[in-house]
Short mmCIF file of C-alpha atoms in Angstrom, two decimals:
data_model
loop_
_atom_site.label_atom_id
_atom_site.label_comp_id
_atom_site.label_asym_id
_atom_site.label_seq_id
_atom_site.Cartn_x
_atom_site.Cartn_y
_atom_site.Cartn_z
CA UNK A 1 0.00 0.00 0.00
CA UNK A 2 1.63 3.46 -1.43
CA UNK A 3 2.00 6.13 1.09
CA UNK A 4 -1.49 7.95 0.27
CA UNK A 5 -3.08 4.99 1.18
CA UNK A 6 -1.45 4.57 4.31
CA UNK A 7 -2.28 8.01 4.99
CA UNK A 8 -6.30 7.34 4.57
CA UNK A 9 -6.14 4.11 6.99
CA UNK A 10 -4.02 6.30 9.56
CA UNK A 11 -6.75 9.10 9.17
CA UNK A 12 -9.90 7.08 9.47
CA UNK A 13 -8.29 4.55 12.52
CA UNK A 14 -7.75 7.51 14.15
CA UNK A 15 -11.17 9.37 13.77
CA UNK A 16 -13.09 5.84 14.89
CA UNK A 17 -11.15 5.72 18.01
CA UNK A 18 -10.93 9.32 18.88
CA UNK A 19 -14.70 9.54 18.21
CA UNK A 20 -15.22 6.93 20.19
CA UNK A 21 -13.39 7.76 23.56
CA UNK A 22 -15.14 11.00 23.63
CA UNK A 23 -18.83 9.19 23.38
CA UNK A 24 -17.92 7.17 26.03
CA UNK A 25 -17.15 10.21 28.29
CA UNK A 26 -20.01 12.29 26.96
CA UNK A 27 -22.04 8.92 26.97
CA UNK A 28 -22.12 9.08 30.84
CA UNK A 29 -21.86 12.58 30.82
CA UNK A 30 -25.01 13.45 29.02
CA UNK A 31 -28.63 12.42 30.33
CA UNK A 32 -30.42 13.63 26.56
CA UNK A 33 -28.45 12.11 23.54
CA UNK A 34 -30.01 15.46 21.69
CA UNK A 35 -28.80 17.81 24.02
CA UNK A 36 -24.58 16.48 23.19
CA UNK A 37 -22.48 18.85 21.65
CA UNK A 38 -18.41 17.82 21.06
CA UNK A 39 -17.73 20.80 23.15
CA UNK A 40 -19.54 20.61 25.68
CA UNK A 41 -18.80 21.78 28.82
CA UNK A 42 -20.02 18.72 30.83
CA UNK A 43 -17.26 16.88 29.28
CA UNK A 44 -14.91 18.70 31.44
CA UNK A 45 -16.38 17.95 34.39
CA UNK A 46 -14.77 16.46 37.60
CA UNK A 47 -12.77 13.17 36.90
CA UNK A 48 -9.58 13.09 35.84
CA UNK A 49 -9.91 10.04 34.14
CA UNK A 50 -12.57 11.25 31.54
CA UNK A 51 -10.30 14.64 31.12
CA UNK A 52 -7.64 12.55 29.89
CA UNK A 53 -9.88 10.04 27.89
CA UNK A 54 -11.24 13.06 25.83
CA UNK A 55 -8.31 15.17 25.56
CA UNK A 56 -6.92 11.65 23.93
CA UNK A 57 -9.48 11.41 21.72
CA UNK A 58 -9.27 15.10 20.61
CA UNK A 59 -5.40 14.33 20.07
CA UNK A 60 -6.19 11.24 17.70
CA UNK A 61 -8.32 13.23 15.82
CA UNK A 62 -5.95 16.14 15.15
CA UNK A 63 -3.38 13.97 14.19
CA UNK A 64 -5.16 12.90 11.08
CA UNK A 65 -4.62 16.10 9.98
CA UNK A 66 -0.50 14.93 9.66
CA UNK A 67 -2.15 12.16 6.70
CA UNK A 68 -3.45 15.72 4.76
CA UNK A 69 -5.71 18.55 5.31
CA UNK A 70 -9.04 16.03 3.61
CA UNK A 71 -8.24 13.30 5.45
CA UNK A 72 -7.98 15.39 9.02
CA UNK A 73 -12.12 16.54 7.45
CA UNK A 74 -13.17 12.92 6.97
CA UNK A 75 -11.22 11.73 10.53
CA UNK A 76 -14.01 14.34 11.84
CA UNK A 77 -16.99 13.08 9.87
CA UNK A 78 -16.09 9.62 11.07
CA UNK A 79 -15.39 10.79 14.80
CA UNK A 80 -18.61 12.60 14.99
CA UNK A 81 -20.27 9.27 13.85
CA UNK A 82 -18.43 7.08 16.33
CA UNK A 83 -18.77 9.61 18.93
CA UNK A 84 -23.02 9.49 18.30
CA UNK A 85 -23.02 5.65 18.14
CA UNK A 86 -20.63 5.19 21.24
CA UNK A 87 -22.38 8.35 22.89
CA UNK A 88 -26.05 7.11 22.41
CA UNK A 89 -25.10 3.58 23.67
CA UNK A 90 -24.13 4.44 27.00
CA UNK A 91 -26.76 6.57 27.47
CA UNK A 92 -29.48 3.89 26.51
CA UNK A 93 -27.72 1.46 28.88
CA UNK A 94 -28.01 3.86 32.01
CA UNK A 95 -24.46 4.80 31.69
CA UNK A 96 -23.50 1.19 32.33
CA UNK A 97 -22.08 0.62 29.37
CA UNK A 98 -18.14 0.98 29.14
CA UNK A 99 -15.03 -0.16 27.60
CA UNK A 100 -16.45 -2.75 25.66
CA UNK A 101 -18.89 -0.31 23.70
CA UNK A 102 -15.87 1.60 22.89
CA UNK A 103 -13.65 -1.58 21.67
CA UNK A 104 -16.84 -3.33 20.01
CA UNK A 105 -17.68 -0.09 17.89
CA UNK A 106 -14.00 0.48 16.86
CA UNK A 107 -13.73 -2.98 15.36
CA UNK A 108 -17.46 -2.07 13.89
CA UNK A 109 -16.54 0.63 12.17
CA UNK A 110 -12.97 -0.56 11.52
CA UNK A 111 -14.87 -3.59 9.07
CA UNK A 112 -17.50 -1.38 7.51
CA UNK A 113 -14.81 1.93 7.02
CA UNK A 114 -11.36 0.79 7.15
CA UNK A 115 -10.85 -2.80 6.11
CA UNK A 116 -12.96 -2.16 2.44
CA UNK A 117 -10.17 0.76 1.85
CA UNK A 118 -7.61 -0.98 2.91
CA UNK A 119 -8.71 -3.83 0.97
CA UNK A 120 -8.86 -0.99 -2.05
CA UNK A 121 -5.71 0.45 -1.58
CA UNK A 122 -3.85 -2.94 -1.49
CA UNK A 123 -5.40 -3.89 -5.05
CA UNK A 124 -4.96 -0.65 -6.78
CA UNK A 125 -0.81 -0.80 -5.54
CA UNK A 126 -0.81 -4.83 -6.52
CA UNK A 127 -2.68 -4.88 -9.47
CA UNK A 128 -0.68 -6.00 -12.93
CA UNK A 129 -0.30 -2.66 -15.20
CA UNK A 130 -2.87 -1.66 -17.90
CA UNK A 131 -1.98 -0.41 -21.56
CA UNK A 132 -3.60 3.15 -20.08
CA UNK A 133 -0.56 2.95 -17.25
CA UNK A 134 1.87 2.34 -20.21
CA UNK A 135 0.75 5.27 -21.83
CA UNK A 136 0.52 7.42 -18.95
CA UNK A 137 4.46 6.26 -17.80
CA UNK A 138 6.00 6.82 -21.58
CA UNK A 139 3.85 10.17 -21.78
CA UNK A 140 5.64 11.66 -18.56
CA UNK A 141 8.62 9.69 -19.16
CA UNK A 142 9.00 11.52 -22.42
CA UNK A 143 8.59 14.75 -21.25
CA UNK A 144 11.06 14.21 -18.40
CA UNK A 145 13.45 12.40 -21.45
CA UNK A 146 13.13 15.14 -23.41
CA UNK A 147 14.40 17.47 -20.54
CA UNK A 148 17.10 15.23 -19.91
CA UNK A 149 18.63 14.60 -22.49
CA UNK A 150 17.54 17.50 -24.75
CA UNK A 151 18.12 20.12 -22.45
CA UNK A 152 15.21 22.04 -23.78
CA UNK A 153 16.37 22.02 -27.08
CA UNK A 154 13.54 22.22 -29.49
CA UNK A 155 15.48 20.19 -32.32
CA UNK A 156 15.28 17.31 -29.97
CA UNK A 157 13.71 14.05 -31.41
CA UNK A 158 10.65 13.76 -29.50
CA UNK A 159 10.38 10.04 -30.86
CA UNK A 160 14.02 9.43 -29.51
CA UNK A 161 12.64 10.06 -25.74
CA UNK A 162 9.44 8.39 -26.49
CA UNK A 163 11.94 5.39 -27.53
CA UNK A 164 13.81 5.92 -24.40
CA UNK A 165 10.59 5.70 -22.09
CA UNK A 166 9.53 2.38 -24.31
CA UNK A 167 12.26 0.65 -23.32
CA UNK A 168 12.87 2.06 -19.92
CA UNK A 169 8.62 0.72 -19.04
CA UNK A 170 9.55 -3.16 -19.87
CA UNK A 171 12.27 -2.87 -17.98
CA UNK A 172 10.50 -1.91 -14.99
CA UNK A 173 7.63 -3.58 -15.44
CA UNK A 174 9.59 -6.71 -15.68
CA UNK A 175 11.21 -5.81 -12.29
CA UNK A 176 8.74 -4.69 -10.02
CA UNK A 177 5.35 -6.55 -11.96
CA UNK A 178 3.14 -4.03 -9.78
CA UNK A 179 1.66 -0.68 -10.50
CA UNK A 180 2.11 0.43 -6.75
CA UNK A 181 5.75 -0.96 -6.98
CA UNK A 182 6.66 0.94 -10.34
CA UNK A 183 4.96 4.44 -9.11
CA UNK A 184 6.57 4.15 -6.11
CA UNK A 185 10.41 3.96 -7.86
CA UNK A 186 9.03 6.27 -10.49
CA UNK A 187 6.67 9.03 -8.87
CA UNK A 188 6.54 11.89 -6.04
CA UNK A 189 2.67 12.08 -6.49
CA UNK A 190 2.09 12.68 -10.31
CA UNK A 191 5.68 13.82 -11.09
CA UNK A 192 7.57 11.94 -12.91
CA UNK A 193 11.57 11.01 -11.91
CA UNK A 194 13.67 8.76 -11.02
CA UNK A 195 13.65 7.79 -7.42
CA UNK A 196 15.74 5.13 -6.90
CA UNK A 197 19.36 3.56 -8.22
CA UNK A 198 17.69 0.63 -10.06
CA UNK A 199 15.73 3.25 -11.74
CA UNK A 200 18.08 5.56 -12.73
CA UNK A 201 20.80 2.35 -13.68
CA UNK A 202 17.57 1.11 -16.13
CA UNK A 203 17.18 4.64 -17.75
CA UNK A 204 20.75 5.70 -18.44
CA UNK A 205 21.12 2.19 -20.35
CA UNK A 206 17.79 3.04 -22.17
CA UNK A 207 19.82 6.57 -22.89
CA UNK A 208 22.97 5.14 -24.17
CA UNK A 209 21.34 2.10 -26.43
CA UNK A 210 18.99 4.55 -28.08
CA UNK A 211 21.01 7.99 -28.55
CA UNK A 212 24.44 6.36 -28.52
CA UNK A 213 23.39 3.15 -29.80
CA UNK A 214 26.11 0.81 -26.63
#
């Protein structure tokens, strides 16, 4: 899973579990479910215990913003929605409810939320490249070829690069098989480069058997 990914997962874990610490304080804090607000006052009151439980859970939840500015928005939605469920369970069970309401709607929400885009992610970094990825990877190859070697210079050969990126795609494709795996040697988010010394081995050879023909 590429590093976007990873960032999504972080975001959401953290929103379920943040959400939910804070409707298990406000859960027994609360006697009307319609009458919570997250920043509530009643939260705050005496126990230290339920101080540090929500100041946790407030933590978790700006962390996601570290994974990106959307995914600290969504880590919200999801807290708010974790916060209701775990929030509106206590209440209903006279405020008897506890721990386990907290744990058994994390791994809730962890199968419905989390596991189908981690499940995602893991597919669209291991599936086998398309002829659309091809064309994508020569198309910015090129261009990046074409800087390269060309230095700008409009009497470049644009097929020459294109040539260049051609040869430099089998090559990685018969390394690293994977579309996540390629990207990741390949890409800083949609720019094109090379990122690694395999990569950068592969495309000076592509260099020097089409412009110098060794």
């Amino acid at each position: 899973m590429d590093v976007a990914f990873q960032n999504w997962v972080i975001a959401l874990s953290l929103g379920i579990v943040g959400g939910s610490l804070i409707g298990l304080v406000m859960g027994h804090k609360l006697k009307e479910p319609t009458a919570r607000a997250i920043f509530s006052p009643m939260v705050f009151q005496s126990g230290s215990t339920n101080k540090v439980l929500v100041t946790i859970g407030f933590l978790l939840i700006a962390f996601a913003f570290f994974a990106g500015i959307l995914q600290g928005i969504v880590a919200i939605v999801i807290a708010y929605v974790a916060d209701t469920i775990v929030g509106t369970r206590v209440t209903n069970n006279n405020h008897k409810a506890g721990y386990s309401t907290v744990i058994k709607t994390i791994l809730l929400l962890g199968l419905v939320i989390v596991l189908p885009v981690s499940l995602w992610g893991y597919h669209a970094y291991n599936r086998t490249p398309n002829d659309t990825d091809k064309a994508s990877f020569v198309y910015d190859c090129s261009d990046y070829a074409a800087n390269q070697v060309f230095k700008g210079d409009s009497k470049g050969d644009t097929s020459e690069a294109k040539k260049i990126c051609s040869r430099l795609w089998l090559d990685v494709l018969g390394k690293y098989k994977t579309i996540g795996e390629i990207n990741s040697h390949t890409r800083d988010g949609n720019k094109f480069g090379l990122y690694s010394d395999e990569v950068t081995k592969m495309y000076n050879t592509c260099v020097h058997e089409v412009i110098y023909n060794t």
